[in-house]
GROMACS .gro file of N, CA and C in nm:
model
  258
    1MET      N    1   0.082  -0.120   0.000
    1MET     CA    2   0.000   0.000   0.000
    1MET      C    3   0.086   0.126   0.000
    2THR      N    4   0.191   0.128   0.079
    2THR     CA    5   0.280   0.243   0.083
    2THR      C    6   0.347   0.266  -0.051
    3LEU      N    7   0.386   0.160  -0.116
    3LEU     CA    8   0.450   0.170  -0.246
    3LEU      C    9   0.355   0.233  -0.348
    4LEU      N   10   0.230   0.196  -0.343
    4LEU     CA   11   0.131   0.252  -0.434
    4LEU      C   12   0.112   0.401  -0.410
    5LEU      N   13   0.105   0.445  -0.285
    5LEU     CA   14   0.088   0.586  -0.255
    5LEU      C   15   0.208   0.667  -0.302
    6GLY      N   16   0.327   0.612  -0.286
    6GLY     CA   17   0.448   0.681  -0.333
    6GLY      C   18   0.445   0.700  -0.484
    7ALA      N   19   0.397   0.601  -0.557
    7ALA     CA   20   0.391   0.610  -0.702
    7ALA      C   21   0.288   0.713  -0.746
    8VAL      N   22   0.181   0.729  -0.672
    8VAL     CA   23   0.077   0.826  -0.706
    8VAL      C   24   0.125   0.967  -0.673
    9SER      N   25   0.199   0.986  -0.567
    9SER     CA   26   0.243   1.118  -0.526
    9SER      C   27   0.348   1.178  -0.619
   10LEU      N   28   0.429   1.098  -0.680
   10LEU     CA   29   0.538   1.146  -0.763
   10LEU      C   30   0.492   1.234  -0.879
   11PRO      N   31   0.393   1.193  -0.959
   11PRO     CA   32   0.348   1.281  -1.068
   11PRO      C   33   0.288   1.411  -1.017
   12VAL      N   34   0.223   1.410  -0.902
   12VAL     CA   35   0.164   1.531  -0.847
   12VAL      C   36   0.274   1.630  -0.813
   13LEU      N   37   0.384   1.583  -0.755
   13LEU     CA   38   0.496   1.671  -0.724
   13LEU      C   39   0.556   1.728  -0.851
   14ALA      N   40   0.567   1.650  -0.953
   14ALA     CA   41   0.625   1.696  -1.079
   14ALA      C   42   0.539   1.806  -1.142
   15GLN      N   43   0.409   1.801  -1.124
   15GLN     CA   44   0.319   1.899  -1.183
   15GLN      C   45   0.316   2.029  -1.104
   16SER      N   46   0.365   2.031  -0.980
   16SER     CA   47   0.353   2.150  -0.897
   16SER      C   48   0.456   2.257  -0.931
   17ALA      N   49   0.557   2.227  -1.011
   17ALA     CA   50   0.657   2.327  -1.048
   17ALA      C   51   0.592   2.435  -1.136
   18VAL      N   52   0.613   2.560  -1.100
   18VAL     CA   53   0.556   2.673  -1.174
   18VAL      C   54   0.644   2.702  -1.294
   19GLN      N   55   0.584   2.705  -1.411
   19GLN     CA   56   0.656   2.734  -1.535
   19GLN      C   57   0.612   2.872  -1.585
   20PRO      N   58   0.708   2.962  -1.605
   20PRO     CA   59   0.671   3.095  -1.653
   20PRO      C   60   0.636   3.095  -1.802
   21GLU      N   61   0.557   3.192  -1.840
   21GLU     CA   62   0.531   3.219  -1.982
   21GLU      C   63   0.638   3.320  -2.025
   22ILE      N   64   0.710   3.290  -2.131
   22ILE     CA   65   0.819   3.375  -2.175
   22ILE      C   66   0.788   3.430  -2.314
   23THR      N   67   0.793   3.561  -2.326
   23THR     CA   68   0.777   3.625  -2.456
   23THR      C   69   0.908   3.696  -2.491
   24SER      N   70   0.946   3.692  -2.618
   24SER     CA   71   1.074   3.748  -2.661
   24SER      C   72   1.055   3.857  -2.766
   25GLN      N   73   1.143   3.955  -2.760
   25GLN     CA   74   1.149   4.061  -2.860
   25GLN      C   75   1.296   4.082  -2.895
   26HIS      N   76   1.322   4.113  -3.020
   26HIS     CA   77   1.460   4.139  -3.063
   26HIS      C   78   1.459   4.270  -3.141
   27ASP      N   79   1.549   4.361  -3.105
   27ASP     CA   80   1.552   4.490  -3.173
   27ASP      C   81   1.682   4.517  -3.248
   28GLY      N   82   1.763   4.415  -3.270
   28GLY     CA   83   1.888   4.433  -3.343
   28GLY      C   84   2.007   4.454  -3.251
   29GLN      N   85   1.984   4.516  -3.135
   29GLN     CA   86   2.091   4.539  -3.039
   29GLN      C   87   2.087   4.440  -2.923
   30ARG      N   88   1.969   4.384  -2.900
   30ARG     CA   89   1.952   4.293  -2.786
   30ARG      C   90   1.824   4.211  -2.803
   31THR      N   91   1.819   4.103  -2.728
   31THR     CA   92   1.697   4.023  -2.715
   31THR      C   93   1.645   4.043  -2.574
   32ILE      N   94   1.516   4.067  -2.562
   32ILE     CA   95   1.453   4.088  -2.431
   32ILE      C   96   1.349   3.978  -2.413
   33ASP      N   97   1.366   3.900  -2.307
   33ASP     CA   98   1.271   3.794  -2.272
   33ASP      C   99   1.196   3.837  -2.147
   34GLU      N  100   1.064   3.840  -2.154
   34GLU     CA  101   0.981   3.876  -2.039
   34GLU      C  102   0.924   3.750  -1.977
   35TYR      N  103   0.940   3.736  -1.847
   35TYR     CA  104   0.896   3.618  -1.772
   35TYR      C  105   0.772   3.656  -1.690
   36ARG      N  106   0.663   3.581  -1.712
   36ARG     CA  107   0.537   3.606  -1.640
   36ARG      C  108   0.480   3.476  -1.585
   37VAL      N  109   0.415   3.487  -1.471
   37VAL     CA  110   0.335   3.380  -1.414
   37VAL      C  111   0.204   3.446  -1.371
   38ASN      N  112   0.092   3.384  -1.406
   38ASN     CA  113  -0.040   3.440  -1.378
   38ASN      C  114  -0.054   3.582  -1.432
   39GLY      N  115   0.011   3.610  -1.545
   39GLY     CA  116   0.004   3.741  -1.608
   39GLY      C  117   0.090   3.848  -1.542
   40LYS      N  118   0.162   3.813  -1.437
   40LYS     CA  119   0.242   3.911  -1.362
   40LYS      C  120   0.389   3.905  -1.407
   41LEU      N  121   0.439   4.019  -1.452
   41LEU     CA  122   0.578   4.030  -1.496
   41LEU      C  123   0.668   4.037  -1.373
   42TYR      N  124   0.762   3.943  -1.365
   42TYR     CA  125   0.854   3.943  -1.251
   42TYR      C  126   1.001   3.948  -1.292
   43ALA      N  127   1.032   3.919  -1.418
   43ALA     CA  128   1.171   3.922  -1.461
   43ALA      C  129   1.181   3.955  -1.609
   44ILE      N  130   1.289   4.023  -1.643
   44ILE     CA  131   1.321   4.057  -1.780
   44ILE      C  132   1.466   4.013  -1.802
   45ARG      N  133   1.486   3.925  -1.899
   45ARG     CA  134   1.621   3.878  -1.932
   45ARG      C  135   1.670   3.957  -2.052
   46VAL      N  136   1.787   4.018  -2.038
   46VAL     CA  137   1.843   4.100  -2.145
   46VAL      C  138   1.969   4.032  -2.198
   47VAL      N  139   1.969   4.007  -2.329
   47VAL     CA  140   2.083   3.944  -2.396
   47VAL      C  141   2.130   4.038  -2.506
   48PRO      N  142   2.236   4.117  -2.480
   48PRO     CA  143   2.289   4.203  -2.586
   48PRO      C  144   2.338   4.119  -2.703
   49THR      N  145   2.333   4.173  -2.824
   49THR     CA  146   2.383   4.100  -2.940
   49THR      C  147   2.528   4.061  -2.912
   50GLY      N  148   2.557   3.932  -2.925
   50GLY     CA  149   2.690   3.881  -2.892
   50GLY      C  150   2.710   3.862  -2.742
   51GLY      N  151   2.607   3.886  -2.665
   51GLY     CA  152   2.617   3.880  -2.519
   51GLY      C  153   2.644   3.742  -2.464
   52GLU      N  154   2.596   3.638  -2.532
   52GLU     CA  155   2.618   3.503  -2.482
   52GLU      C  156   2.767   3.470  -2.483
   53ASP      N  157   2.839   3.522  -2.582
   53ASP     CA  158   2.983   3.497  -2.588
   53ASP      C  159   3.059   3.581  -2.486
   54LYS      N  160   3.007   3.699  -2.458
   54LYS     CA  161   3.076   3.793  -2.369
   54LYS      C  162   3.034   3.779  -2.223
   55GLY      N  163   2.931   3.700  -2.195
   55GLY     CA  164   2.884   3.687  -2.058
   55GLY      C  165   2.808   3.810  -2.010
   56ALA      N  166   2.753   3.888  -2.103
   56ALA     CA  167   2.686   4.012  -2.068
   56ALA      C  168   2.537   3.995  -2.042
   57ILE      N  169   2.489   3.873  -2.034
   57ILE     CA  170   2.347   3.848  -2.009
   57ILE      C  171   2.315   3.883  -1.864
   58TYR      N  172   2.200   3.950  -1.843
   58TYR     CA  173   2.157   3.982  -1.707
   58TYR      C  174   2.005   3.983  -1.700
   59PHE      N  175   1.954   3.981  -1.578
   59PHE     CA  176   1.811   3.990  -1.552
   59PHE      C  177   1.779   4.121  -1.482
   60LEU      N  178   1.660   4.174  -1.508
   60LEU     CA  179   1.598   4.276  -1.426
   60LEU      C  180   1.489   4.201  -1.351
   61TYR      N  181   1.492   4.204  -1.218
   61TYR     CA  182   1.413   4.111  -1.137
   61TYR      C  183   1.338   4.184  -1.026
   62ASP      N  184   1.208   4.159  -1.018
   62ASP     CA  185   1.122   4.214  -0.912
   62ASP      C  186   1.092   4.100  -0.815
   63ASP      N  187   1.167   4.092  -0.706
   63ASP     CA  188   1.154   3.979  -0.616
   63ASP      C  189   1.039   3.991  -0.516
   64ASN      N  190   0.981   4.112  -0.499
   64ASN     CA  191   0.875   4.125  -0.399
   64ASN      C  192   0.747   4.190  -0.450
   65GLY      N  193   0.737   4.219  -0.578
   65GLY     CA  194   0.613   4.269  -0.635
   65GLY      C  195   0.590   4.417  -0.621
   66ASP      N  196   0.693   4.494  -0.584
   66ASP     CA  197   0.675   4.638  -0.567
   66ASP      C  198   0.698   4.717  -0.696
   67GLY      N  199   0.731   4.647  -0.806
   67GLY     CA  200   0.754   4.714  -0.933
   67GLY      C  201   0.894   4.769  -0.950
   68ASP      N  202   0.978   4.748  -0.849
   68ASP     CA  203   1.117   4.794  -0.854
   68ASP      C  204   1.204   4.678  -0.901
   69PHE      N  205   1.250   4.687  -1.025
   69PHE     CA  206   1.332   4.582  -1.084
   69PHE      C  207   1.479   4.614  -1.058
   70ARG      N  208   1.552   4.517  -1.006
   70ARG     CA  209   1.695   4.536  -0.985
   70ARG      C  210   1.772   4.443  -1.076
   71ARG      N  211   1.893   4.485  -1.113
   71ARG     CA  212   1.976   4.403  -1.201
   71ARG      C  213   2.035   4.287  -1.123
   72VAL      N  214   2.027   4.169  -1.185
   72VAL     CA  215   2.085   4.048  -1.127
   72VAL      C  216   2.172   3.984  -1.235
   73ASP      N  217   2.301   3.973  -1.206
   73ASP     CA  218   2.393   3.907  -1.298
   73ASP      C  219   2.396   3.759  -1.263
   74ALA      N  220   2.310   3.682  -1.327
   74ALA     CA  221   2.298   3.539  -1.299
   74ALA      C  222   2.246   3.469  -1.424
   75SER      N  223   2.260   3.338  -1.427
   75SER     CA  224   2.212   3.262  -1.543
   75SER      C  225   2.062   3.235  -1.535
   76SER      N  226   2.002   3.248  -1.416
   76SER     CA  227   1.858   3.230  -1.399
   76SER      C  228   1.815   3.297  -1.269
   77VAL      N  229   1.684   3.316  -1.255
   77VAL     CA  230   1.627   3.369  -1.132
   77VAL      C  231   1.506   3.283  -1.095
   78PRO      N  232   1.477   3.270  -0.965
   78PRO     CA  233   1.362   3.188  -0.926
   78PRO      C  234   1.230   3.261  -0.948
   79VAL      N  235   1.123   3.184  -0.961
   79VAL     CA  236   0.989   3.243  -0.966
   79VAL      C  237   0.955   3.286  -0.824
   80PRO      N  238   0.932   3.416  -0.801
   80PRO     CA  239   0.902   3.462  -0.665
   80PRO      C  240   0.762   3.420  -0.620
   81LYS      N  241   0.744   3.410  -0.491
   81LYS     CA  242   0.616   3.365  -0.436
   81LYS      C  243   0.501   3.460  -0.468
   82TRP      N  244   0.529   3.590  -0.480
   82TRP     CA  245   0.421   3.685  -0.499
   82TRP      C  246   0.348   3.667  -0.632
   83VAL      N  247   0.412   3.609  -0.733
   83VAL     CA  248   0.343   3.586  -0.861
   83VAL      C  249   0.267   3.455  -0.864
   84GLN      N  250   0.297   3.367  -0.772
   84GLN     CA  251   0.234   3.235  -0.772
   84GLN      C  252   0.093   3.237  -0.714
   85SER      N  253   0.063   3.335  -0.629
   85SER     CA  254  -0.071   3.343  -0.572
   85SER      C  255  -0.159   3.428  -0.662
   86GLU      N  256  -0.278   3.383  -0.685
   86GLU     CA  257  -0.370   3.452  -0.777
   86GLU      C  258  -0.476   3.525  -0.701
   0.00000   0.00000   0.00000
């Protein structure tokens, strides 16, 4: 019985991960990816042309929902809790 419950719980855990909706724009100088969950913008990824080779990729990230985006030099940012609640 315990084995059966473990097998049922595993897919539920896999489905609970929040996946953002990402939209991209390119203007010739950079690519801008906007990250949203539940329609709420929480991160903007900026990739200057040639930026992947130069390591110049960065995020503008709103970690608490106040609309103040700060620059984060990282390869990714987490989905903040404030966008997960509807």
